[in-house]
Short mmCIF file of C-alpha atoms and ligand atoms in Angstrom, two decimals:
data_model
loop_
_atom_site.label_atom_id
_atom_site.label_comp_id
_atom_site.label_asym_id
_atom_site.label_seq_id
_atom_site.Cartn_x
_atom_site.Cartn_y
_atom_site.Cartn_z
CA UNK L 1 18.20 2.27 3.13
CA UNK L 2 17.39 4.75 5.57
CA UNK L 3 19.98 7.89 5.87
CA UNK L 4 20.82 8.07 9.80
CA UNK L 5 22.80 11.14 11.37
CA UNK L 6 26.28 10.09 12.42
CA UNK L 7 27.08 9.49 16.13
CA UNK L 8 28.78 12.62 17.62
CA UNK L 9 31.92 11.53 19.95
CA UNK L 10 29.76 11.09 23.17
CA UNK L 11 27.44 8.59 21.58
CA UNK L 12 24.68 10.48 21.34
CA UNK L 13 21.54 7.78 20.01
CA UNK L 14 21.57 7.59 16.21
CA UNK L 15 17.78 8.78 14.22
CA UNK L 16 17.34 8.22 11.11
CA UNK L 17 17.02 11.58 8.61
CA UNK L 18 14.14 12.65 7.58
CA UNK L 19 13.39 12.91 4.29
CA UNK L 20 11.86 15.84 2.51
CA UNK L 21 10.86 16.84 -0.87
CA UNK L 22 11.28 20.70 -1.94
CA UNK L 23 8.72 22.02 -4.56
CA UNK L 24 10.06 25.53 -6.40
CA UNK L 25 9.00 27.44 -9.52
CA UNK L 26 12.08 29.87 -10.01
CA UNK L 27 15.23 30.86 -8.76
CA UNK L 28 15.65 27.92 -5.87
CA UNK L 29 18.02 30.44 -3.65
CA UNK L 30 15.96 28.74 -0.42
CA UNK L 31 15.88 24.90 -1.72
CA UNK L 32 19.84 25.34 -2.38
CA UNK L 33 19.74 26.79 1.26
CA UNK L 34 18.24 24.09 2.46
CA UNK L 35 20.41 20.91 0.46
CA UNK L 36 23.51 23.01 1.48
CA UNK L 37 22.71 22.91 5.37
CA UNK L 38 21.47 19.32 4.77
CA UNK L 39 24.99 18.12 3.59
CA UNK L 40 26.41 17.94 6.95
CA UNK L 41 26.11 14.67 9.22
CA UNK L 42 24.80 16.34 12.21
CA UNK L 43 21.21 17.98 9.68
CA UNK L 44 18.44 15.68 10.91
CA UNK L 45 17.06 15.86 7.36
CA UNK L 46 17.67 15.14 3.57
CA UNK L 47 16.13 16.46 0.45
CA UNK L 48 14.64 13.31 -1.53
CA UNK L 49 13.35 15.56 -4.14
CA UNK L 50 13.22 18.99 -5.62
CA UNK L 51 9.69 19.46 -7.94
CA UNK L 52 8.91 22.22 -9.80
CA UNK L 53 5.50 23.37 -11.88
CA UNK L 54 8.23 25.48 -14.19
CA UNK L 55 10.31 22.63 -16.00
CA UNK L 56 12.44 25.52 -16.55
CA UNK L 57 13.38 26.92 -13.22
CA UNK L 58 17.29 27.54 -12.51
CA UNK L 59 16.88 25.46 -9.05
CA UNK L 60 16.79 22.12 -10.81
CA UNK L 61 20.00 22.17 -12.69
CA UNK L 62 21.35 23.09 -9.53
CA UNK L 63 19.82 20.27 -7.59
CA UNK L 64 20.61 17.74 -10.30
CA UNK L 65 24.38 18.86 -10.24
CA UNK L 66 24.34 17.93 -6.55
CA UNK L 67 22.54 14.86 -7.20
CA UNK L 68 18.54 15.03 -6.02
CA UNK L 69 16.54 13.67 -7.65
CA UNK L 70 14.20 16.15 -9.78
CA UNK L 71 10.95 16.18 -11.25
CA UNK L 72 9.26 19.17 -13.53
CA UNK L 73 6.01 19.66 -15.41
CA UNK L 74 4.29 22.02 -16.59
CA UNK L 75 0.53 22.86 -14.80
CA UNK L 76 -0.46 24.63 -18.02
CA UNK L 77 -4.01 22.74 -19.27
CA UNK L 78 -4.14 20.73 -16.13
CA UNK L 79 -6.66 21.82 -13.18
CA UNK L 80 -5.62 21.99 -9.96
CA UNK L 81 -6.39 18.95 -8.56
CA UNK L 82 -4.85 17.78 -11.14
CA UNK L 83 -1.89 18.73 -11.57
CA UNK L 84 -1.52 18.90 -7.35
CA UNK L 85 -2.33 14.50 -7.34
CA UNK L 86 0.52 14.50 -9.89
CA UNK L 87 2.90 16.39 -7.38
CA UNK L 88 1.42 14.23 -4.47
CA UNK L 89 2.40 11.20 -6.31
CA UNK L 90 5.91 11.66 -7.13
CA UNK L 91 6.23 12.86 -3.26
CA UNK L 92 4.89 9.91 -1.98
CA UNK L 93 7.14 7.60 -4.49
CA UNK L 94 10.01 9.97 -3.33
CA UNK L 95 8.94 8.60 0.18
CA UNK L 96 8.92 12.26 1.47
CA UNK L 97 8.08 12.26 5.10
CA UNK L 98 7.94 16.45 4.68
CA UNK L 99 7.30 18.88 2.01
CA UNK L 100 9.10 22.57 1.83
CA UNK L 101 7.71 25.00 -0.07
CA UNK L 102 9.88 27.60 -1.77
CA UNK L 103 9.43 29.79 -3.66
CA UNK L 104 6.55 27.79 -5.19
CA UNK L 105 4.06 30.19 -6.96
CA UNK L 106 1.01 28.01 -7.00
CA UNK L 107 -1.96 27.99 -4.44
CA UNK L 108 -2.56 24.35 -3.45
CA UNK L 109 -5.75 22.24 -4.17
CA UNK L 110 -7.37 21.69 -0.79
CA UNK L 111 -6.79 18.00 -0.94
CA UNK L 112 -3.07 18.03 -1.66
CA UNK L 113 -2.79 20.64 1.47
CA UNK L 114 -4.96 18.13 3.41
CA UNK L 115 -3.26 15.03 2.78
CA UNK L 116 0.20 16.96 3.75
CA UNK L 117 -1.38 18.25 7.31
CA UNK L 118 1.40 19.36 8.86
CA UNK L 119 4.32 18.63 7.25
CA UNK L 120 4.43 20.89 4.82
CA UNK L 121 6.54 24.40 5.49
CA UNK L 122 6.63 27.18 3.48
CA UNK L 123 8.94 30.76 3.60
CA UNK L 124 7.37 33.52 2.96
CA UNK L 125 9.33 36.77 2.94
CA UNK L 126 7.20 39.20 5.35
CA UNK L 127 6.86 38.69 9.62
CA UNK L 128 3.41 37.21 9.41
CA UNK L 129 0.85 38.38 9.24
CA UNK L 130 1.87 41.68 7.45
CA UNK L 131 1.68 41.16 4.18
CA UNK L 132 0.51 38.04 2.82
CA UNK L 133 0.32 37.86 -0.89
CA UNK L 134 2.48 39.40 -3.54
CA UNK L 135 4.69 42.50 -2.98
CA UNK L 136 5.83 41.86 0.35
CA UNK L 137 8.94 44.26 0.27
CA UNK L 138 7.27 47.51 -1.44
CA UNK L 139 4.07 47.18 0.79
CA UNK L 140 6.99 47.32 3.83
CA UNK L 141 8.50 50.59 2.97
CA UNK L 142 4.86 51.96 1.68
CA UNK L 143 3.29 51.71 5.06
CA UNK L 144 6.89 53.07 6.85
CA UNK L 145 7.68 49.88 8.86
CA UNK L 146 11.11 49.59 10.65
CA UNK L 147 11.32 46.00 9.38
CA UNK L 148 10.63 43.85 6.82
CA UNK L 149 11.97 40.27 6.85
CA UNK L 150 10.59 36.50 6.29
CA UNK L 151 8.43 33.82 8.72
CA UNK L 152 8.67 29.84 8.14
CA UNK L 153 4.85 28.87 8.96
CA UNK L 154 2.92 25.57 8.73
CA UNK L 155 0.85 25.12 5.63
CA UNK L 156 -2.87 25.36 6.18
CA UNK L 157 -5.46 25.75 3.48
CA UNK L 158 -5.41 29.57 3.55
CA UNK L 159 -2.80 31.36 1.83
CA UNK L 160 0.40 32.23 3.77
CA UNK L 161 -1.76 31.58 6.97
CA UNK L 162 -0.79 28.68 9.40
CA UNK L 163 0.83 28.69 12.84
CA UNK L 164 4.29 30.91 12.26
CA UNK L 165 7.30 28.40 13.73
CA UNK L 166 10.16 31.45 13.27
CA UNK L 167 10.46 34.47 11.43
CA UNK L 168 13.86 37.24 11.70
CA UNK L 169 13.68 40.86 11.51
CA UNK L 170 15.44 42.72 8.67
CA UNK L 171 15.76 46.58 9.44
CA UNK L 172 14.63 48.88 6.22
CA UNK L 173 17.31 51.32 5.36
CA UNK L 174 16.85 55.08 4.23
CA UNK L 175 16.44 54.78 0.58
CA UNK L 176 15.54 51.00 0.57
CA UNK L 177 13.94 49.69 -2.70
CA UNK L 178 11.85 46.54 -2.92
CA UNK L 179 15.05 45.14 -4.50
CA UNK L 180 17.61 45.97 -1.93
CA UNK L 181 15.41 44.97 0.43
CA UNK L 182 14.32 41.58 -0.82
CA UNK L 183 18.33 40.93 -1.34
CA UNK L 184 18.69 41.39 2.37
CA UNK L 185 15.45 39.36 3.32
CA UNK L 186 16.61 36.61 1.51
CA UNK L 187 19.94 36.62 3.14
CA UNK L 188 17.54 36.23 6.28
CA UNK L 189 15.48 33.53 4.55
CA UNK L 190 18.75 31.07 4.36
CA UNK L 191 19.49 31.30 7.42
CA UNK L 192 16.12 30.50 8.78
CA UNK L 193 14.61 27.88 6.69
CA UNK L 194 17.40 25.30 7.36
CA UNK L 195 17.14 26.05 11.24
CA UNK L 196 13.57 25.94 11.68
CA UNK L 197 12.99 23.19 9.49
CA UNK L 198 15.97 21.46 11.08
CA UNK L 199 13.85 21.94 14.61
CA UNK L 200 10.39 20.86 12.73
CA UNK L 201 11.43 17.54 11.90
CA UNK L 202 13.26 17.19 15.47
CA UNK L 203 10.63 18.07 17.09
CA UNK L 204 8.30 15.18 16.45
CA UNK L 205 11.52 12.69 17.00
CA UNK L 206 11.73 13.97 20.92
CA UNK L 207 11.17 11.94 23.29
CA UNK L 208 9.07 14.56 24.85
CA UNK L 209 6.78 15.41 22.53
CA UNK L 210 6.63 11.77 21.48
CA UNK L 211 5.50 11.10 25.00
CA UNK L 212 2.81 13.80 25.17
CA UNK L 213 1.07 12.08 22.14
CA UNK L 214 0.87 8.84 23.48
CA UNK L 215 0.12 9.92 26.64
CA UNK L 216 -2.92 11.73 25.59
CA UNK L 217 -4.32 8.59 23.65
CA UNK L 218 -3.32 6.25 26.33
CA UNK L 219 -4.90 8.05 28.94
CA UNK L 220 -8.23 8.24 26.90
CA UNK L 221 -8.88 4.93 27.58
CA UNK L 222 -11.47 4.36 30.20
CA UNK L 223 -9.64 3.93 33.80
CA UNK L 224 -6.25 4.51 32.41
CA UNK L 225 -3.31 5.31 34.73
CA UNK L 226 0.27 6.24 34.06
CA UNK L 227 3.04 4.99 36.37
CA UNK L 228 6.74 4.56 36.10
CA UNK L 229 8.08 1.23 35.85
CA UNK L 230 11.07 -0.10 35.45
CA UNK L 231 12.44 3.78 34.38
CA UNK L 232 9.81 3.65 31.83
CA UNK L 233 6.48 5.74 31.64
CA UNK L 234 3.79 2.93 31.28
CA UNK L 235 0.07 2.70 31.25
CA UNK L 236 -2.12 0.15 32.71
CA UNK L 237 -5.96 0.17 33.94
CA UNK L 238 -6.32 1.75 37.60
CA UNK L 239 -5.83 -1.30 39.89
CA UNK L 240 -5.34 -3.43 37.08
CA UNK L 241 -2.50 -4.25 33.98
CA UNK L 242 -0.91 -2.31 32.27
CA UNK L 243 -1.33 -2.43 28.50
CA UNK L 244 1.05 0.15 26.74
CA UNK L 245 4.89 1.13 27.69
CA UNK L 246 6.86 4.24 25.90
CA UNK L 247 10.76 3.56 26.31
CA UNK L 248 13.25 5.82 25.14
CA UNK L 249 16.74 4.71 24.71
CA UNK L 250 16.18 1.76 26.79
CA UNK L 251 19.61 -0.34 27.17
CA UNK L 252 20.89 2.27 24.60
CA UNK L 253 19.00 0.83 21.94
CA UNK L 254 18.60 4.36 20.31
CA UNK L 255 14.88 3.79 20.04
CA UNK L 256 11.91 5.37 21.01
CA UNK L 257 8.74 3.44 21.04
CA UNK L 258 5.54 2.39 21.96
CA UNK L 259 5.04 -1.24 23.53
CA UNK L 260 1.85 -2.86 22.70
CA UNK L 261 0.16 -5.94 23.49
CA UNK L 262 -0.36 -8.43 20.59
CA UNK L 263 -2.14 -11.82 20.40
CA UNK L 264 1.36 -13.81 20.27
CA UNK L 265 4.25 -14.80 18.39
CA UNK L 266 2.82 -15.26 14.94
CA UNK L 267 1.19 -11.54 15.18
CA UNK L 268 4.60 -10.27 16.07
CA UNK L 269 6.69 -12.04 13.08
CA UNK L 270 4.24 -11.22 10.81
CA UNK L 271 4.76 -7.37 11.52
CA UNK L 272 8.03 -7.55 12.23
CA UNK L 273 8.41 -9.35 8.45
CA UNK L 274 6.29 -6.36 7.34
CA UNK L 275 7.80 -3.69 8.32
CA UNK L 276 11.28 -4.39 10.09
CA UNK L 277 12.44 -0.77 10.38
CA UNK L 278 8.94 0.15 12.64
CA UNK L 279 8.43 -3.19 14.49
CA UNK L 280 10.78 -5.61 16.92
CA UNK L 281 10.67 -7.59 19.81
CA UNK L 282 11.04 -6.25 22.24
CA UNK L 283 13.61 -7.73 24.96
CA UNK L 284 12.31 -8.75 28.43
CA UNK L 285 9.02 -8.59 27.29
CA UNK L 286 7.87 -11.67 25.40
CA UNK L 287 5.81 -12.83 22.27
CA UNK L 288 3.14 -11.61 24.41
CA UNK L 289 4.12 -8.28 23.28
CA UNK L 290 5.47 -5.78 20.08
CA UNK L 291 7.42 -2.20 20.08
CA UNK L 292 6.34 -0.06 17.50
CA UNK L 293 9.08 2.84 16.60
CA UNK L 294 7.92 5.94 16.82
CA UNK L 295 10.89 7.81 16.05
CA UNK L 296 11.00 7.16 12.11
CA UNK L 297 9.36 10.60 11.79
CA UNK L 298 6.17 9.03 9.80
CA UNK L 299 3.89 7.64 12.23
CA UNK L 300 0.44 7.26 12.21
CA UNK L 301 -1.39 8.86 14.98
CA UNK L 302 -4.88 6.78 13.91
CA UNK L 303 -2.52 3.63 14.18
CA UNK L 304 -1.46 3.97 17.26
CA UNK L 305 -4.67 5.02 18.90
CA UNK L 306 -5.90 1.57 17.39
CA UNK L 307 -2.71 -0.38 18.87
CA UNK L 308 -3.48 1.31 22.40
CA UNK L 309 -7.35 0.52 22.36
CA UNK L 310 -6.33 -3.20 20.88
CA UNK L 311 -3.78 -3.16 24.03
CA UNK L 312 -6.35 -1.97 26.79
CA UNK L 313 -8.64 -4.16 25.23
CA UNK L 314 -6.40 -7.50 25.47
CA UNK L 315 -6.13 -6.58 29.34
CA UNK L 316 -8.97 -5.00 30.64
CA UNK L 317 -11.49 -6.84 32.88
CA UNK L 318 -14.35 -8.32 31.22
CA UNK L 319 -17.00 -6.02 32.53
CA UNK L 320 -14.74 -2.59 31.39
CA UNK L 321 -14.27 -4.48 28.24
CA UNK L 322 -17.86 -4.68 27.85
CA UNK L 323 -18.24 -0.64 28.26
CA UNK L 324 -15.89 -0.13 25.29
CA UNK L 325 -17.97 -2.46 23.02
CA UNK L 326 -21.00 -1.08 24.31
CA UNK L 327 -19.65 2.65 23.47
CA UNK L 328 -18.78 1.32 19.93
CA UNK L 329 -21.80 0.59 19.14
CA UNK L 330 -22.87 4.57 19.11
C1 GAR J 1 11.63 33.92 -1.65
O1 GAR J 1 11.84 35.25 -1.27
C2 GAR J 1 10.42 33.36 -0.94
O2 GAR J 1 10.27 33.84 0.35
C3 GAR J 1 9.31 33.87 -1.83
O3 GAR J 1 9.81 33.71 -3.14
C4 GAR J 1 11.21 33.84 -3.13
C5 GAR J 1 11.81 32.62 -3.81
O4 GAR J 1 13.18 32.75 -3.97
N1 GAR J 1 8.10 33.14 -1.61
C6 GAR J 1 6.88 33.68 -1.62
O5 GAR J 1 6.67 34.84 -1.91
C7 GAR J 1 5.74 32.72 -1.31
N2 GAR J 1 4.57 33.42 -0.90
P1 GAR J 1 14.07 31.49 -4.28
O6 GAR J 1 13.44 30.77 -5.46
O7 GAR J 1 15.42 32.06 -4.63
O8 GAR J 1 14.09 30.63 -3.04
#
C-alpha cells in the first residue's frame, strides 16, 4: 500500500510518498536526519530502507529501533560490481523510487550509478567543488577559507561531481580544528539533506515540471501543436486531432496525468488490471482512451515517449503516418 501525505485543512490534493532507500557505512547522523524529518505527515518521502557495506555501522540499530527495514553485508572479497548488483537488488525489492547516500564510503560501480540516473543524492561536507575527496574540513582551514560547510548534489559517475541542488555556508572560527569544524558542518548537513531532498522528490511530482516533459516529447512529433482545451494543455496534429492531454487535478481528482489514445476497451482493462495505481479511465473520455499517472514519482520517460508516438500514430492522417514509418526505417 502506497504511503500518501495527509490532506492539510484546505484540501490540498493528496501524492503519494516517495519512497527512498538510504545506504551508510558508519555513524548514520544524516540517514537519522533524514527518517526524523520523514516522520511527519506533511515529508513527501519515506525511508524504505537503510543498507550498509559495514554490517556493523551504529546507523542500523538505530534505524531498526524505529522500524526500517535494514540490510548489511560486508563488500570484503566481492568486486565491485558485485557487491554494487547486490545493493541494487535489495533497492529495487525495497521498491525504492530514490537512493540517498550518506555517509557511504564506497565509490560506485558505473552500472549501479547508471541504472540510479538521477535519483540518487549524496551529502558531501564541503561547498562543491572545493574539496572533493577525503579531508574536507582540514583542507578548509589549510587554504584560509572563510567557510567550510556541506552541498547535496546529484550522483554522476565521477566522484562528488554532479549538478549541486543546495549547499549552506558554515563560517570557520579562529582556532577551528577539523573536528570542531566538522561538528558544526554536520549540524548544517541535517538541516539540508531533509530539505533538499524533500524538494528533489517534489520536484518531479509538479505539475510544472511534469508538463515540461511531456511537452517536449509531445511536441516532437511531426506537426504537433499544443492548445488548451477544456482547461487542459492538450496536443493534437496542426489542423488535425489531438492525440495526448496532461490534466492536473481535473474535477479534484488529485491526479496528474497523461491521456493517451488506446485501441479500445480491452487495451484499457488489461492495463488498468496491470497496474491499477498508474492506469484508469479516464471520465468523459471513453474506452477510446487511457490516463497514465504521472505523479507516482517512478515514471518512465521511454514509456511515455512510446504512449505519445502510439497516440499520434492512432490519429494522424495516413500520409503523415506514412512519414513516421518511413523515418523508422533509418
Ligand atoms: C558526513 O559528514 C557526510 O557528509 C560525509 O560523511 C559523514 C557521515 O556522517 N560524507 C562524505 O564525506 C562523502 N564523500 P554520518 O554517518 O553521521 O551521516
Amino acid at each position: 500500500m502506497l504511503k500518501q501525505v495527509q490532506h492539510d485543512e484546505i484540501g490540498e490534493a493528496f501524492m503519494t510518498k516517495a519512497r527512498v532507500a538510504v545506504l551508510i557505512s558508519g555513524t548514520g547522523t544524516n540517514m537519522a536526519a533524514l527518517l526524523y524529518a520523514a516522520k511527519g505527515d506533511a515529508c513527501p518521502y519515506e525511508i524504505v530502507l537503510v543498507a550498509s557495506n559495514n554490517p556493523e555501522a551504529p546507523g542500523l540499530t538505530l534505524a531498526a529501533a524505529e522500524g526500517v527495514a535494514t540490510w548489511a553485508e560486508t563488500h570484503k572479497g566481492m568486486t565491485r560490481d558485485a557487491f554494487d548488483a547486490l545493493v541494487d537488488e535489495q533497492l529495487r525489492a525495497a521498491g525504492a523510487d530514490y537512493v540517498a547516500l550518506a555517509g557511504y564510503m564506497r565509490i560506485l560501480s558505473e552500472a549501479f550509478v547508471a541504472g540510479w540516473q538521477g535519483r540518487m543524492l549524496n551529502i558531501h561536507p564541503s561547498l562543491l567543488p572545493l574539496y572533493k575527496g577525503l579531508d574536507t574540513h582540514q583542507r578548509a582551514i589549510d587554504a584560509g577559507d572563510s567557510h567550510g560547510g556541506c552541498s547535496v548534489h546529484i550522483v554522476t559517475p565521477t566522484l562528488d561531481d554532479g549538478p549541486v541542488l543546495d549547499q549552506t555556508p558554515v563560517a570557520i572560527l579562529p582556532g577551528d580544528t577539523a573536528e570542531t569544524l566538522a561538528s558544526r558542518v554536520l549540524i548544517a548537513e541535517h538541516q539540508l539533506y531533509p530539505r533538499t531532498l524533500a524538494a528533489f522528490v517534489m520536484r518531479e511530482r509538479s505539475p510544472d515540471w511534469l508538463l515540461g516533459r511531456v511537452r517536449e516529447l509531445a511536441m516532437a512529433m511531426p506537426e504537433a501543436e499544443e492548445t488548451l482545451s477544456h482547461g487542459m494543455p492538450c496536443f493534437g496534429i496542426v489542423k488535425g486531432k489531438k492525440f495526448a492531454w496532461f490534466t492536473e487535478d481535473h474535477h479534484r481528482d488529485g491526479r496528474t496525468a497523461l491521456l493517451v489514445k488506446i485501441s479500445g476497451v480491452d487495451e484499457q482493462a488489461a492495463l488498468i488490471e496491470l497496474d491499477p495505481d498508474r492506469y484508469y479511465r479516464p471520465a468523459y473520455f471513453g474506452d477510446g482512451w487511457v490516463g497514465i499517472r504521472l505523479d507516482l514519482g517512478d515514471t518512465d520517460w521511454d514509456e511515455i515517449g512510446e504512449w505519445l508516438r502510439k497516440s499520434w500514430l492512432a490519429v494522424a492522417p495516413r500520409k503523415l503516418a506514412g512519414l513516421m514509418a518511413a523515418a523508422d526505417e533509418f
